[in-house]
Coordinates of C-alpha atoms in Angstrom, one line a residue:
M117 CA 0.0 0.0 0.0
N118 CA 2.9 2.4 0.7
N119 CA 4.2 1.9 -2.8
V120 CA 0.9 2.9 -4.3
L121 CA 0.7 6.0 -2.1
A122 CA 4.2 7.0 -3.1
T123 CA 3.4 6.6 -6.7
V124 CA 0.3 8.7 -6.5
V125 CA 2.2 11.5 -4.6
I126 CA 5.0 11.5 -7.2
T127 CA 2.6 11.5 -10.1
V128 CA 0.5 14.3 -8.7
S129 CA 3.7 16.4 -8.1
L130 CA 4.8 15.9 -11.7
I131 CA 1.5 16.8 -13.2
S132 CA 0.6 19.8 -11.0
G133 CA 2.5 22.0 -8.7
C134 CA 4.2 25.3 -9.5
T135 CA 7.7 26.4 -9.3
S136 CA 9.3 29.6 -10.4
V137 CA 12.6 31.0 -11.7
P138 CA 13.9 34.6 -11.7
M139 CA 12.1 36.6 -14.3
E140 CA 13.1 39.6 -16.5
S141 CA 11.3 42.9 -16.4
Q142 CA 8.0 43.2 -18.2
A143 CA 9.5 45.7 -20.6
K144 CA 12.3 43.3 -21.6
S145 CA 9.8 40.5 -22.0
D146 CA 7.6 42.6 -24.2
L147 CA 10.5 43.7 -26.4
A148 CA 11.5 40.1 -27.0
K149 CA 7.9 39.3 -28.0
Q150 CA 8.2 41.9 -30.9
Y151 CA 10.3 39.2 -32.7
N152 CA 12.5 41.8 -34.3
S153 CA 15.2 40.7 -36.8
P154 CA 18.4 39.7 -35.1
S155 CA 21.5 41.9 -35.4
E156 CA 23.7 41.7 -38.5
G157 CA 25.4 38.3 -38.7
K158 CA 23.2 36.9 -35.9
A159 CA 20.2 34.6 -35.5
G160 CA 17.6 34.7 -32.7
L161 CA 16.9 31.7 -30.5
Y162 CA 13.8 31.4 -28.4
V163 CA 13.6 28.5 -26.0
Y164 CA 10.4 28.1 -24.1
R165 CA 8.4 25.9 -21.8
S166 CA 4.6 26.2 -21.8
G167 CA 1.8 24.3 -20.0
S168 CA 1.6 23.0 -16.5
L169 CA 2.7 19.4 -16.8
G170 CA 5.6 18.9 -14.4
G171 CA 4.9 22.2 -12.7
A172 CA 7.0 21.3 -9.7
L173 CA 10.0 20.5 -11.8
K174 CA 12.8 22.9 -12.9
K175 CA 14.9 21.7 -15.8
D176 CA 18.2 23.1 -17.0
V177 CA 18.7 24.1 -20.7
W178 CA 22.2 24.5 -22.2
L179 CA 23.2 26.2 -25.5
N180 CA 26.4 24.8 -27.0
G181 CA 27.4 23.4 -23.6
D182 CA 26.8 26.7 -21.7
C183 CA 24.0 27.2 -19.2
L184 CA 21.1 29.1 -20.8
G185 CA 19.1 28.8 -17.6
E186 CA 16.7 26.8 -15.6
T187 CA 13.1 26.5 -16.8
A188 CA 9.7 26.4 -15.0
P189 CA 6.3 26.3 -16.6
N190 CA 5.2 29.2 -18.8
M191 CA 8.5 31.0 -19.4
F192 CA 11.0 31.6 -22.2
F193 CA 14.6 32.6 -22.9
Y194 CA 15.8 34.7 -25.9
E195 CA 19.4 34.8 -27.0
E196 CA 21.1 36.2 -30.1
V197 CA 23.5 33.7 -31.5
N198 CA 26.0 33.5 -34.3
G199 CA 24.2 33.1 -37.6
D200 CA 25.2 30.6 -40.2
S201 CA 26.2 28.2 -37.4
E202 CA 25.2 24.9 -35.8
L203 CA 23.6 25.2 -32.4
K204 CA 23.2 22.5 -29.8
V205 CA 20.3 23.0 -27.4
S206 CA 20.3 20.5 -24.6
T207 CA 18.1 19.7 -21.6
E208 CA 18.2 17.2 -18.8
S209 CA 16.3 14.0 -19.0
E210 CA 16.0 11.3 -16.4
F211 CA 19.2 9.4 -17.3
S212 CA 21.1 11.6 -19.9
P213 CA 20.9 14.9 -21.7
N214 CA 18.6 15.3 -24.7
D215 CA 20.2 17.3 -27.5
L216 CA 18.7 19.1 -30.5
I217 CA 20.9 20.4 -33.3
V218 CA 19.6 23.6 -35.0
K219 CA 21.3 25.0 -38.2
A220 CA 20.9 28.7 -37.7
E221 CA 20.9 31.2 -40.6
N222 CA 21.7 34.9 -40.3
G223 CA 18.6 37.1 -39.8
K224 CA 16.2 34.3 -38.8
N225 CA 14.5 33.5 -35.5
Y226 CA 14.2 29.9 -34.2
F227 CA 11.8 28.5 -31.7
V228 CA 12.6 25.5 -29.5
S229 CA 10.0 24.0 -27.2
Q230 CA 11.1 22.2 -24.1
Y231 CA 8.5 19.7 -23.0
I232 CA 8.3 17.5 -19.8
K233 CA 7.9 13.8 -20.1
M234 CA 7.2 11.2 -17.5
G235 CA 10.1 9.1 -16.4
V236 CA 10.6 6.0 -14.3
F237 CA 11.8 7.8 -11.2
V238 CA 11.5 11.5 -12.0
G239 CA 10.2 13.6 -14.9
G240 CA 12.5 14.2 -17.8
A241 CA 12.5 16.8 -20.5
G242 CA 13.0 17.0 -24.2
V243 CA 13.5 19.8 -26.8
E244 CA 12.0 20.2 -30.3
L245 CA 12.2 22.8 -33.0
V246 CA 8.8 24.2 -33.8
D247 CA 7.7 26.4 -36.7
E248 CA 7.7 30.2 -36.3
E249 CA 3.9 30.5 -36.2
K250 CA 3.5 28.0 -33.3
G251 CA 6.5 29.5 -31.5
K252 CA 5.2 33.0 -31.6
R253 CA 1.7 31.9 -30.6
E254 CA 3.0 30.0 -27.5
I255 CA 5.5 32.7 -26.5
S256 CA 2.9 35.4 -26.7
K257 CA 1.3 33.9 -23.5
L258 CA 4.6 33.5 -21.6
E259 CA 7.1 35.7 -19.7
M260 CA 10.8 36.0 -20.2
A261 CA 13.2 34.4 -17.6
I262 CA 16.6 35.6 -16.6
K263 CA 19.4 33.6 -18.2
G264 CA 22.4 32.0 -16.7
K265 CA 21.5 29.9 -13.6
C266 CA 21.5 26.2 -13.9
S267 CA 21.2 23.7 -11.0
S268 CA 24.1 21.5 -12.1

């Protein structure tokens, strides 16, 4: 009976709950949501997490091996990156990192969705490239987080 109770508690905490991360000012968030063209020789990268699944979980995201930040539900990061380059966006899963390779072109914006998935012991995360229309629609409902703090 104790195993059943523990399983229920873990499942409920993965599905619901709420955690937070440090957020940028509303002005900075609103500016990023204008989706302006990146600076000369650059591309724009939006990494976001929407929805409440895994609300109690924070998950790290890395860009080319450097900490982009820790995610919580309903937030995003924006970063200008070198255009005409290959980007590796990574997030933590239950047993190993999940990586996504994005071939960034100068002057374009890219949208990467981080999603939570159920695991054996804890919830994991994955990342996927989404089209511009979907990315903008999702990010319009989110707020921008401060970059640069990962848990590991």
